[in-house]
Amino acid sequence: MSEAIDRNSFSTIKTSHGLDGNSDALKNYYAKWASNYDDDVENQKYIAPSIITDLSLLVTRSYLHKKPQQTTVLDAGCGTGLVGVNLKKRGFGRVDGFDLSSEMTDIAKSTEAYFALKGGVDLNRDQPNWFGRTYELLVCCGVLTLGHVAPTSLRRLANYLEPGGCMIVSTRNSYLADGSFAEVSAQLQAEGVLNELFCVPDAWYIEEEGAHYWIYQRCGAPKE
Ligand SMILES: C[S@@+](CC[C@H](N)C(=O)[O-])C[C@H]1O[C@@H](n2cnc3c(N)ncnc32)[C@H](O)[C@@H]1O
């Protein structure tokens, strides 16, 4: 029988970082954690969803030249919907979301912030485009983190973007330590898939440590 989840919010988050990107272990862990997730991350001053929302507004105006109401957004690894709720409050009209954990997307659904949602989507594997469409803006908050999703998933995320579409991705500082994210990022830029627009380095993320927020644009001319 699997063990019950720790009720100390710091160690609950820490334990999730030791799951080695193993999809079954992550699914089981989040299935048990889902109902307490929001309280635990709030206890640890997890502010990344609101920073990603602020950046989404900036990027939408500055690079997509659109109003939030007109912008299609994908929240990759949406969890319980913390980012979607923030985006909706700030005027974004259509936000779709997916996550590995159906228990997390069930909670996201209850927020009514999302248009379409899908559980069971694994960013560590090549899978079909679940929504059969691409997006002008993609946000990925708290997912490229230790023990979760590998840097190679950046290419899978890029495939969800329209040409000219923008992506905002957080990486915890400790996630960057082995340099493989930088390698994947450089490779995608050398191949002409993504262009890094800017980075907000070592910014506030959660009490334990900061994160970088990376802003990329999918190469190619935007649709008229
Ligand atoms: C720290 S939570 C972040 C959730 C949400 N974006 C937020 O900021 O609150 C990490 C999320 O990544 C999801 N996840 C873990 N491994 C994944 C994978 N291989 N593919 C897709 N999502 C994954 C988890 O289910 C969880 O919802």
Coordinates of C-alpha atoms and ligand atoms in Angstrom, one line a residue:
M1 CA 0.0 0.0 0.0
S2 CA 1.4 3.5 -0.8
E3 CA 2.2 5.8 2.1
A4 CA 0.0 8.7 3.1
I5 CA 1.4 12.1 2.1
D6 CA 3.4 14.2 4.6
R7 CA 1.3 17.1 6.0
N8 CA 4.3 19.5 6.3
S9 CA 4.0 21.8 3.3
F10 CA 7.7 22.3 2.9
S11 CA 8.6 18.6 3.0
T12 CA 5.6 17.7 0.8
I13 CA 6.9 20.0 -1.9
K14 CA 10.5 18.7 -1.4
T15 CA 9.4 15.1 -1.7
S16 CA 7.8 15.8 -5.0
H17 CA 11.3 16.9 -6.3
G18 CA 12.6 13.4 -5.7
L19 CA 10.3 11.5 -8.0
D20 CA 12.9 11.3 -10.9
G21 CA 10.4 12.3 -13.6
N22 CA 8.7 8.9 -13.2
S23 CA 5.2 9.4 -14.6
D24 CA 3.5 6.7 -12.4
A25 CA 5.2 8.0 -9.2
L26 CA 4.2 11.6 -10.1
K27 CA 0.7 10.7 -10.9
N28 CA 0.3 8.8 -7.6
Y29 CA 1.9 11.6 -5.7
Y30 CA -0.3 14.3 -7.1
A31 CA -3.4 12.2 -6.8
K32 CA -2.9 12.2 -3.1
W33 CA -1.7 15.8 -2.9
A34 CA -4.2 17.5 -5.1
S35 CA -6.8 18.5 -2.4
N36 CA -4.1 20.1 -0.2
Y37 CA -1.8 21.5 -3.0
D38 CA -3.1 25.1 -3.0
D39 CA -2.8 25.4 0.8
D40 CA 0.7 23.9 0.8
V41 CA 2.1 26.2 -1.9
E42 CA 0.4 29.2 -0.4
N43 CA 2.1 28.4 3.0
Q44 CA 5.5 28.4 1.1
K45 CA 4.7 31.8 -0.5
Y46 CA 4.6 30.3 -4.1
I47 CA 4.1 33.5 -6.1
A48 CA 5.1 32.2 -9.5
P49 CA 1.5 32.0 -10.9
S50 CA 1.0 35.8 -10.4
I51 CA 4.4 36.6 -11.9
I52 CA 3.6 34.5 -14.9
T53 CA 0.3 36.3 -15.3
D54 CA 2.0 39.7 -15.1
L55 CA 4.5 38.6 -17.8
S56 CA 1.6 37.2 -19.9
L57 CA 0.0 40.7 -20.0
L58 CA 3.3 42.3 -20.9
V59 CA 4.1 39.7 -23.6
T60 CA 0.6 39.9 -25.1
R61 CA 0.7 43.6 -25.5
S62 CA 4.4 43.9 -26.4
Y63 CA 4.9 41.0 -28.7
L64 CA 1.6 39.6 -29.8
H65 CA 0.1 43.1 -30.2
K66 CA -3.3 41.8 -28.9
K67 CA -5.7 42.3 -26.1
P68 CA -5.8 39.5 -23.5
Q69 CA -9.5 38.9 -24.4
Q70 CA -8.5 38.0 -28.0
T71 CA -5.5 35.8 -27.1
T72 CA -5.6 32.0 -27.1
V73 CA -3.6 30.6 -24.1
L74 CA -2.4 27.1 -23.2
D75 CA -1.5 26.4 -19.6
A76 CA 0.8 23.4 -19.8
G77 CA 1.0 21.5 -16.5
C78 CA -1.9 23.6 -15.2
G79 CA -2.3 21.7 -11.9
T80 CA -5.2 23.0 -9.8
G81 CA -5.5 26.1 -12.0
L82 CA -3.7 28.7 -10.0
V83 CA -2.4 30.4 -13.3
G84 CA -5.7 30.1 -15.1
V85 CA -7.6 31.8 -12.3
N86 CA -5.1 34.6 -12.3
L87 CA -5.2 34.9 -16.1
K88 CA -9.0 35.0 -16.1
K89 CA -9.1 37.7 -13.5
R90 CA -6.7 39.8 -15.6
G91 CA -9.0 39.5 -18.7
F92 CA -7.7 36.5 -20.7
G93 CA -10.6 35.1 -22.6
R94 CA -9.7 31.6 -23.7
V95 CA -7.4 29.5 -21.6
D96 CA -7.0 25.7 -22.2
G97 CA -5.0 23.5 -19.8
F98 CA -3.5 20.1 -19.5
D99 CA -1.6 18.2 -16.8
L100 CA -0.3 14.7 -16.1
S101 CA -2.6 14.4 -13.1
S102 CA -6.4 14.1 -13.6
E103 CA -7.0 14.8 -9.9
M104 CA -5.2 18.2 -10.4
T105 CA -7.2 19.0 -13.6
D106 CA -10.5 18.0 -11.8
I107 CA -9.8 20.9 -9.4
A108 CA -8.8 23.2 -12.2
K109 CA -12.1 22.4 -13.8
S110 CA -14.0 23.5 -10.7
T111 CA -12.4 27.0 -10.9
E112 CA -14.3 27.6 -14.2
A113 CA -11.3 29.5 -15.5
Y114 CA -10.5 27.1 -18.3
F115 CA -12.2 26.5 -21.7
A116 CA -10.8 23.0 -22.3
L117 CA -8.9 20.8 -19.9
K118 CA -7.2 17.4 -20.2
G119 CA -5.6 15.1 -17.6
G120 CA -3.1 12.4 -18.4
V121 CA -0.9 14.5 -20.7
D122 CA 2.8 13.6 -20.2
L123 CA 5.3 16.2 -21.2
N124 CA 8.2 13.7 -20.8
R125 CA 6.9 11.7 -23.8
D126 CA 6.0 12.4 -27.4
Q127 CA 2.2 12.4 -27.5
P128 CA -0.4 13.8 -30.0
N129 CA -1.4 17.5 -29.8
W130 CA -4.3 16.9 -27.4
F131 CA -6.4 19.9 -28.4
G132 CA -5.6 19.6 -32.1
R133 CA -4.6 23.3 -32.3
T134 CA -1.8 25.7 -31.6
Y135 CA -1.8 28.8 -29.3
E136 CA -0.7 32.4 -29.4
L137 CA 0.6 32.2 -25.8
L138 CA 1.8 29.2 -23.7
V139 CA 2.5 29.4 -20.0
C140 CA 4.3 26.6 -18.1
C141 CA 4.6 27.4 -14.4
G142 CA 6.3 25.2 -11.8
V143 CA 6.5 22.2 -14.1
L144 CA 10.1 22.4 -15.3
T145 CA 11.2 21.7 -11.8
L146 CA 13.3 19.0 -10.1
G147 CA 12.0 15.5 -10.4
H148 CA 9.1 16.5 -12.8
V149 CA 9.7 17.4 -16.4
A150 CA 13.0 17.2 -18.3
P151 CA 14.4 20.2 -20.3
T152 CA 13.8 18.2 -23.5
S153 CA 10.1 19.0 -23.1
L154 CA 10.8 22.5 -24.3
R155 CA 10.6 21.2 -27.8
R156 CA 7.2 19.6 -27.1
L157 CA 6.0 22.8 -25.6
A158 CA 7.2 24.8 -28.7
N159 CA 5.0 22.5 -30.9
Y160 CA 1.9 23.9 -29.2
L161 CA 2.8 27.4 -30.3
E162 CA 1.6 29.2 -33.5
P163 CA 4.4 30.8 -35.6
G164 CA 5.1 34.1 -33.8
G165 CA 3.4 32.8 -30.6
C166 CA 5.1 33.3 -27.2
M167 CA 5.9 31.0 -24.4
I168 CA 6.7 31.8 -20.7
V169 CA 8.4 29.1 -18.7
S170 CA 9.6 29.1 -15.1
T171 CA 12.7 27.1 -14.0
R172 CA 13.6 26.9 -10.3
N173 CA 17.2 28.0 -9.8
S174 CA 18.3 24.5 -8.7
Y175 CA 16.8 23.0 -11.8
L176 CA 19.3 24.9 -13.9
A177 CA 22.3 23.7 -12.0
D178 CA 23.3 20.8 -14.4
G179 CA 23.2 23.1 -17.5
S180 CA 20.9 20.8 -19.6
F181 CA 18.1 23.4 -19.8
A182 CA 20.6 25.9 -21.3
E183 CA 21.8 23.2 -23.7
V184 CA 18.3 22.4 -25.0
S185 CA 17.4 26.1 -25.2
A186 CA 20.5 26.9 -27.2
Q187 CA 19.8 23.9 -29.5
L188 CA 16.2 25.0 -30.3
Q189 CA 17.4 28.5 -31.0
A190 CA 20.2 27.2 -33.3
E191 CA 17.6 25.1 -35.2
G192 CA 15.4 28.1 -35.7
V193 CA 12.5 26.7 -33.6
L194 CA 12.5 29.3 -30.8
N195 CA 13.9 32.7 -30.2
E196 CA 14.6 33.8 -26.6
L197 CA 13.1 37.3 -26.2
F198 CA 14.2 37.9 -22.7
C199 CA 14.7 36.3 -19.3
V200 CA 13.8 37.5 -15.8
P201 CA 16.6 36.0 -13.8
D202 CA 16.6 34.8 -10.2
A203 CA 13.2 36.4 -9.5
W204 CA 10.8 35.6 -6.7
Y205 CA 9.2 32.2 -7.0
I206 CA 8.8 30.4 -3.7
E207 CA 10.2 31.1 -0.2
E208 CA 12.9 28.4 -0.5
E209 CA 14.5 29.8 -3.7
G210 CA 14.1 32.0 -6.8
A211 CA 13.5 31.1 -10.4
H212 CA 14.3 32.3 -13.9
Y213 CA 11.3 33.1 -16.1
W214 CA 12.1 32.5 -19.8
I215 CA 10.2 34.2 -22.6
Y216 CA 10.5 32.7 -26.0
Q217 CA 8.9 33.3 -29.4
R218 CA 8.2 30.6 -31.9
C219 CA 10.1 31.4 -35.1
G220 CA 8.1 32.0 -38.3
A221 CA 5.7 34.7 -39.4
P222 CA 2.5 35.1 -37.3
K223 CA -0.8 34.3 -38.9
E224 CA -2.6 37.4 -40.3
Ligands
LIG1 C1 4.3 22.3 -8.9 S1 2.9 21.8 -9.8 C2 2.5 23.3 -10.7 C3 1.1 23.4 -11.1 C4 0.6 24.7 -11.6 N1 1.2 25.0 -12.9 C5 0.9 25.8 -10.6 O1 1.8 26.7 -10.9 O2 0.4 25.7 -9.5 C6 3.6 20.8 -11.0 C7 2.6 20.2 -12.0 O3 3.3 19.4 -13.0 C8 2.5 18.3 -13.3 N2 3.4 17.3 -13.9 C9 4.3 16.6 -13.3 N3 4.9 15.8 -14.3 C10 4.3 16.1 -15.4 C11 4.5 15.6 -16.8 N4 5.4 14.6 -17.0 N5 3.7 16.1 -17.8 C12 2.8 17.0 -17.5 N6 2.6 17.5 -16.2 C13 3.4 17.1 -15.2 C14 2.0 17.9 -11.9 O4 0.9 17.0 -12.1 C15 1.6 19.2 -11.3 O5 0.3 19.6 -11.5

